[in-house]
Short mmCIF file of C-alpha atoms and ligand atoms in Angstrom, two decimals:
data_model
loop_
_atom_site.label_atom_id
_atom_site.label_comp_id
_atom_site.label_asym_id
_atom_site.label_seq_id
_atom_site.Cartn_x
_atom_site.Cartn_y
_atom_site.Cartn_z
CA MET A 143 0.00 0.00 0.00
CA THR A 144 1.25 3.48 -0.83
CA ARG A 145 2.46 5.50 2.15
CA VAL A 146 0.51 8.73 2.80
CA ARG A 147 1.58 11.39 5.33
CA ARG A 148 -0.26 14.50 6.44
CA VAL A 149 1.51 17.79 7.12
CA LEU A 150 -0.98 20.15 8.80
CA ALA A 151 -0.72 23.81 7.73
CA PRO A 152 -0.79 26.43 10.51
CA ASN A 153 -4.07 28.02 9.32
CA PRO A 154 -6.89 26.80 11.61
CA GLY A 155 -10.30 28.52 11.34
CA PRO A 156 -14.07 28.00 11.06
CA PHE A 157 -13.79 26.87 7.41
CA THR A 158 -10.34 25.24 7.51
CA LEU A 159 -10.96 23.22 10.73
CA GLU A 160 -7.52 22.38 12.28
CA GLY A 161 -5.83 23.75 9.16
CA THR A 162 -5.22 22.61 5.58
CA ASN A 163 -4.07 19.01 5.10
CA THR A 164 -1.03 18.89 2.82
CA TRP A 165 -0.71 15.28 1.65
CA VAL A 166 2.67 13.69 0.90
CA VAL A 167 2.11 10.51 -1.10
CA GLY A 168 4.64 7.76 -1.86
CA ASP A 169 8.42 7.83 -1.78
CA GLY A 170 11.31 8.37 -4.13
CA PRO A 171 9.95 10.74 -5.32
CA SER A 172 6.80 11.80 -3.44
CA VAL A 173 3.77 13.61 -4.80
CA VAL A 174 2.54 16.60 -2.78
CA ILE A 175 -1.16 17.52 -2.89
CA ASP A 176 -2.22 21.06 -1.85
CA PRO A 177 0.88 22.73 -0.36
CA GLY A 178 -1.44 25.14 1.48
CA PRO A 179 -0.75 28.81 2.29
CA ASP A 180 2.58 30.40 1.43
CA ASP A 181 4.17 29.75 4.82
CA ALA A 182 7.94 29.14 4.80
CA GLY A 183 7.87 26.95 7.94
CA HIS A 184 5.08 24.78 6.56
CA ILE A 185 6.78 24.28 3.20
CA LEU A 186 10.00 23.27 5.01
CA ALA A 187 7.99 20.76 7.08
CA VAL A 188 6.53 19.36 3.82
CA LEU A 189 10.00 19.03 2.27
CA ASP A 190 11.19 17.20 5.41
CA GLU A 191 8.51 14.55 4.83
CA THR A 192 9.48 13.89 1.20
CA GLU A 193 12.27 11.96 -0.46
CA GLY A 194 12.36 14.32 -3.41
CA VAL A 195 9.20 15.79 -4.93
CA GLY A 196 8.07 14.28 -8.25
CA ALA A 197 4.97 16.42 -8.75
CA ILE A 198 2.81 18.99 -6.98
CA LEU A 199 -0.96 18.71 -7.48
CA LEU A 200 -3.61 21.35 -6.68
CA THR A 201 -7.26 20.44 -5.97
CA HIS A 202 -8.26 24.12 -6.51
CA ARG A 203 -6.83 27.61 -6.20
CA HIS A 204 -8.28 28.82 -2.89
CA PRO A 205 -5.83 30.71 -0.63
CA ASP A 206 -5.77 27.91 1.97
CA HIS A 207 -4.63 25.31 -0.63
CA ALA A 208 -2.59 26.83 -3.44
CA PRO A 209 -0.28 29.79 -2.63
CA GLY A 210 2.48 27.62 -1.07
CA ALA A 211 2.78 25.64 -4.31
CA ALA A 212 5.02 28.17 -6.06
CA ARG A 213 7.50 28.18 -3.15
CA LEU A 214 7.54 24.37 -3.01
CA ALA A 215 7.97 24.10 -6.80
CA GLU A 216 10.90 26.49 -6.65
CA ALA A 217 12.55 24.70 -3.71
CA SER A 218 12.06 21.21 -5.18
CA GLY A 219 12.14 21.80 -8.93
CA ALA A 220 8.99 19.67 -9.27
CA PRO A 221 6.31 20.41 -11.90
CA LEU A 222 3.08 21.93 -10.63
CA TYR A 223 -0.25 20.63 -11.97
CA ALA A 224 -3.59 22.51 -11.76
CA PHE A 225 -6.93 22.47 -13.56
CA ARG A 226 -6.54 26.24 -14.04
CA PRO A 227 -2.78 26.57 -14.49
CA GLU A 228 -0.88 29.83 -14.20
CA GLU A 229 2.26 30.61 -16.16
CA GLY A 230 4.81 27.82 -16.04
CA GLU A 231 2.35 25.26 -14.62
CA GLN A 232 0.93 22.10 -16.21
CA ARG A 233 -2.76 21.85 -17.12
CA LEU A 234 -4.87 19.03 -15.69
CA VAL A 235 -7.91 17.71 -17.52
CA GLU A 236 -10.61 15.17 -16.58
CA GLY A 237 -9.21 11.64 -16.56
CA GLN A 238 -5.59 12.74 -16.88
CA VAL A 239 -3.06 10.38 -15.33
CA VAL A 240 -0.10 11.84 -13.43
CA GLU A 241 2.63 9.30 -12.80
CA THR A 242 5.86 9.67 -10.83
CA GLY A 243 7.94 6.77 -9.57
CA VAL A 244 5.54 4.27 -8.06
CA VAL A 245 2.65 6.71 -7.65
CA ARG A 246 -0.12 6.93 -10.24
CA PHE A 247 -2.99 9.41 -9.91
CA ARG A 248 -6.11 9.82 -12.02
CA THR A 249 -7.60 13.31 -12.18
CA VAL A 250 -11.34 13.50 -11.49
CA HIS A 251 -13.04 16.84 -12.21
CA THR A 252 -15.32 17.49 -9.22
CA PRO A 253 -16.71 21.05 -9.65
CA GLY A 254 -19.19 22.54 -7.18
CA HIS A 255 -17.09 24.07 -4.38
CA THR A 256 -15.31 25.87 -7.23
CA ALA A 257 -15.53 25.35 -11.00
CA ASP A 258 -11.84 24.34 -11.16
CA HIS A 259 -12.03 21.76 -8.37
CA VAL A 260 -10.46 18.35 -9.05
CA SER A 261 -9.96 15.27 -6.90
CA PHE A 262 -7.18 12.71 -7.31
CA LEU A 263 -7.68 8.96 -7.30
CA LEU A 264 -4.60 6.97 -6.35
CA GLU A 265 -4.78 3.78 -8.35
CA PRO A 266 -4.80 0.93 -7.38
CA ASP A 267 -5.09 1.71 -3.63
CA GLY A 268 -8.49 3.37 -4.13
CA PHE A 269 -7.41 6.44 -2.15
CA LEU A 270 -9.34 9.58 -3.14
CA PHE A 271 -7.91 13.02 -2.30
CA THR A 272 -10.93 15.31 -2.23
CA GLY A 273 -9.67 18.82 -1.35
CA ASP A 274 -12.70 20.85 -0.27
CA ALA A 275 -15.26 18.66 -2.09
CA VAL A 276 -15.50 16.31 0.91
CA LEU A 277 -14.22 17.27 4.36
CA GLY A 278 -13.24 15.05 7.28
CA ARG A 279 -15.79 16.80 9.45
CA GLY A 280 -18.84 18.95 8.61
CA THR A 281 -19.82 19.74 5.04
CA SER A 282 -18.33 21.62 2.11
CA VAL A 283 -19.07 25.32 1.48
CA ILE A 284 -20.89 26.06 -1.79
CA ASP A 285 -20.77 29.84 -2.27
CA PRO A 286 -22.22 31.25 -5.54
CA PRO A 287 -21.30 32.32 -8.12
CA GLU A 288 -18.04 30.38 -7.71
CA GLY A 289 -19.91 27.58 -5.99
CA ASP A 290 -22.53 25.68 -7.97
CA MET A 291 -24.91 23.34 -6.15
CA ALA A 292 -26.12 21.48 -9.25
CA ALA A 293 -22.54 20.77 -10.33
CA TYR A 294 -21.71 19.75 -6.76
CA ALA A 295 -24.59 17.24 -6.64
CA ARG A 296 -23.26 15.65 -9.86
CA SER A 297 -19.70 15.57 -8.47
CA LEU A 298 -20.87 13.79 -5.31
CA GLN A 299 -22.52 11.12 -7.44
CA LYS A 300 -19.34 10.80 -9.49
CA MET A 301 -17.35 10.19 -6.31
CA VAL A 302 -19.89 7.59 -5.11
CA ASP A 303 -19.44 5.75 -8.43
CA LEU A 304 -15.63 5.69 -7.99
CA GLU A 305 -16.14 3.55 -4.84
CA PRO A 306 -13.03 4.87 -3.09
CA LYS A 307 -11.59 2.79 -0.23
CA THR A 308 -10.32 5.77 1.77
CA ILE A 309 -10.86 9.54 1.45
CA TYR A 310 -8.08 11.99 2.26
CA PRO A 311 -9.83 15.36 2.65
CA GLY A 312 -8.42 18.88 2.41
CA HIS A 313 -9.43 19.51 6.04
CA GLY A 314 -10.20 17.24 8.99
CA PRO A 315 -9.55 13.56 9.64
CA VAL A 316 -9.08 10.75 7.10
CA ILE A 317 -12.37 9.04 6.16
CA PHE A 318 -12.23 5.24 6.39
CA THR A 319 -15.92 4.76 5.55
CA PRO A 320 -16.18 6.73 2.28
CA ARG A 321 -19.44 5.17 1.14
CA GLY A 322 -21.28 6.17 4.31
CA LYS A 323 -19.74 9.64 4.23
CA LEU A 324 -20.66 10.28 0.58
CA GLU A 325 -24.18 8.96 1.12
CA TYR A 326 -24.50 11.30 4.11
CA TYR A 327 -23.33 14.23 1.93
CA VAL A 328 -25.88 13.40 -0.79
CA ARG A 329 -28.67 13.01 1.79
CA HIS A 330 -27.65 16.21 3.54
CA ARG A 331 -28.00 18.24 0.30
CA THR A 332 -31.36 16.64 -0.57
CA ASP A 333 -32.65 17.35 2.96
CA ARG A 334 -31.46 20.97 2.75
CA GLU A 335 -33.21 21.40 -0.59
CA GLN A 336 -36.45 20.13 0.96
CA GLN A 337 -35.99 22.57 3.88
CA VAL A 338 -35.49 25.45 1.42
CA LEU A 339 -38.65 24.43 -0.49
CA ALA A 340 -40.55 24.24 2.82
CA ALA A 341 -39.33 27.74 3.78
CA LEU A 342 -40.53 29.04 0.38
CA ALA A 343 -43.91 27.37 0.96
CA GLU A 344 -44.12 29.24 4.30
CA GLY A 345 -43.77 32.49 2.33
CA LYS A 346 -40.12 33.25 3.09
CA GLN A 347 -38.58 34.85 0.01
CA ARG A 348 -35.04 35.90 0.91
CA PRO A 349 -32.18 33.51 1.78
CA GLU A 350 -31.37 35.36 5.03
CA GLU A 351 -34.98 34.96 6.21
CA MET A 352 -34.73 31.20 5.73
CA VAL A 353 -31.43 30.63 7.56
CA PRO A 354 -32.51 30.80 11.25
CA GLY A 355 -35.31 28.28 10.67
CA ILE A 356 -33.09 25.89 8.71
CA TYR A 357 -29.79 26.23 10.59
CA GLY A 358 -31.03 27.47 14.01
CA GLY A 359 -29.83 24.59 16.17
CA GLU A 360 -26.83 23.66 14.04
CA VAL A 361 -24.56 26.65 13.59
CA PRO A 362 -23.80 29.71 15.75
CA PRO A 363 -25.24 33.02 14.46
CA ASP A 364 -21.77 34.27 13.42
CA LEU A 365 -21.84 31.59 10.71
CA TYR A 366 -25.27 32.70 9.40
CA PRO A 367 -23.73 34.74 6.55
CA ALA A 368 -22.01 31.58 5.25
CA ALA A 369 -25.24 29.59 5.69
CA THR A 370 -27.06 32.30 3.71
CA ARG A 371 -24.70 31.70 0.77
CA SER A 372 -25.44 28.01 0.95
CA VAL A 373 -29.23 28.61 0.91
CA LEU A 374 -28.70 30.93 -2.08
CA ALA A 375 -26.81 28.12 -3.85
CA HIS A 376 -29.82 25.83 -3.35
CA LEU A 377 -32.22 28.53 -4.61
CA LEU A 378 -30.16 29.10 -7.76
CA LYS A 379 -30.15 25.35 -8.46
CA LEU A 380 -33.95 25.25 -8.00
CA GLU A 381 -34.30 28.29 -10.27
CA ARG A 382 -32.39 26.52 -13.02
CA GLU A 383 -34.65 23.49 -12.61
CA GLY A 384 -37.71 25.73 -13.10
CA LYS A 385 -38.96 25.13 -9.54
CA VAL A 386 -38.25 28.64 -8.26
CA ALA A 387 -38.49 32.10 -9.85
CA ARG A 388 -36.30 35.08 -8.94
CA THR A 389 -37.47 38.71 -8.73
CA GLY A 390 -35.95 42.00 -7.60
CA ARG A 391 -32.53 43.55 -8.04
CA ALA A 392 -29.20 42.11 -6.94
CA LYS A 393 -29.28 43.67 -3.45
CA ASP A 394 -32.87 42.64 -2.75
CA GLN A 395 -33.40 39.39 -4.56
CA ARG A 396 -36.53 37.44 -3.74
CA PHE A 397 -37.40 33.89 -4.63
CA LEU A 398 -40.85 32.42 -5.21
CA LYS A 399 -41.90 28.84 -5.53
CA VAL A 400 -43.21 28.00 -9.00
CA THR A 401 -46.29 25.81 -9.02
CA PRO A 402 -45.52 23.08 -11.54
CA ARG A 403 -47.83 22.90 -14.55
CA GLU A 404 -48.97 19.60 -15.95
CA CYS A 405 -48.32 18.68 -19.57
CA GLU A 406 -51.53 19.26 -21.50
CA ARG A 407 -51.12 15.96 -23.32
CA CYS A 408 -49.88 13.41 -20.81
CA GLY A 409 -50.19 15.01 -17.37
CA ARG A 410 -46.50 14.66 -16.50
CA PRO A 411 -44.70 17.82 -15.24
CA ALA A 412 -44.44 20.40 -18.03
CA ALA A 413 -41.05 21.86 -18.95
CA PRO A 414 -40.45 25.37 -17.50
CA GLY A 415 -42.33 27.95 -19.58
CA SER A 416 -44.00 25.31 -21.72
CA ARG A 417 -47.46 23.70 -21.96
CA TYR A 418 -45.91 20.29 -22.58
CA CYS A 419 -43.40 17.97 -20.99
CA PRO A 420 -40.14 17.74 -22.95
CA ARG A 421 -41.24 14.53 -24.74
CA CYS A 422 -44.67 15.83 -25.83
CA GLY A 423 -43.07 19.18 -26.71
CA LEU A 424 -40.77 17.36 -29.12
CA ALA A 425 -43.69 15.36 -30.53
CA ALA A 426 -45.68 18.58 -31.03
CA LEU A 427 -42.70 20.07 -32.84
CA GLN A 428 -42.42 17.06 -35.15
CA GLU A 429 -46.15 17.17 -35.89
CA GLY A 430 -45.63 20.75 -37.01
CA LEU A 431 -48.04 22.42 -34.61
CA PRO A 432 -48.12 26.20 -34.95
CA ARG A 433 -45.58 27.94 -32.75
CA GLU A 434 -48.18 29.60 -30.48
CA ALA A 435 -49.48 26.16 -29.50
CA ARG A 436 -46.06 25.33 -28.07
CA ASP A 437 -45.35 28.35 -25.91
ZN1 LIG B 82 -11.75 25.90 -1.04
ZN1 LIG B 83 -10.04 24.58 1.96
#
């Protein structure tokens, strides 16, 4: 089994837990995932754990994961890989294999926390390095417009399908029961969505009005602003699915639940803004119905 060591960055906080986990994987040479903040002492501690660095991988470019990478690349001479590379860095794409010595990683694009977020599957150990997509404790922050709840839901399913044996998160403890953890994450998002829909049904229209009812017992009030962003992420996903409509200007956005229409032909839910479900809409188009009958 490949050896994995954690070097904890000195940046604890409400969103980083004990600090960022910098992962040192394999030996002769090692691969370093997420060097963390640009902290000279931390980068030295990372170098102490390695027997030469073969590659540096970034899960995403947030300030708690990426800025130390340039310093580590300079000190070690190792190539730096990122989904959104900067000058002199290597570009990662979905499915790309990065191989150094005995270590072989597959890149898995897992957007949602950010659009550029990737996870790394260590084959054949089944170790998945998830950055901020899955945390050792608590749940991931989805903050629009960078964060995208619909993309995140798809990424969670993608990670379930990979059937990892162990998850090495960007923050918090190693996860030895990945299936249970990922199922909890999926359930958590579905439950939240139901809570947001229930709040809309009660007549609440703004994300900040919904937060105390949804998060009341779970998070202290100083984390309400972050929770508000998460509720907004759910509302934007529901808007795209045609279940919610948005009104008002940027500063005073309001959301309203859309009562679903039934398809006039088959009774299944109609597509947003249409009298028909997608299938009957297509049939109507092929039958050459006049345009006004399809609006
Ligand atoms: Zn992040
Ligand atoms: Zn992070």
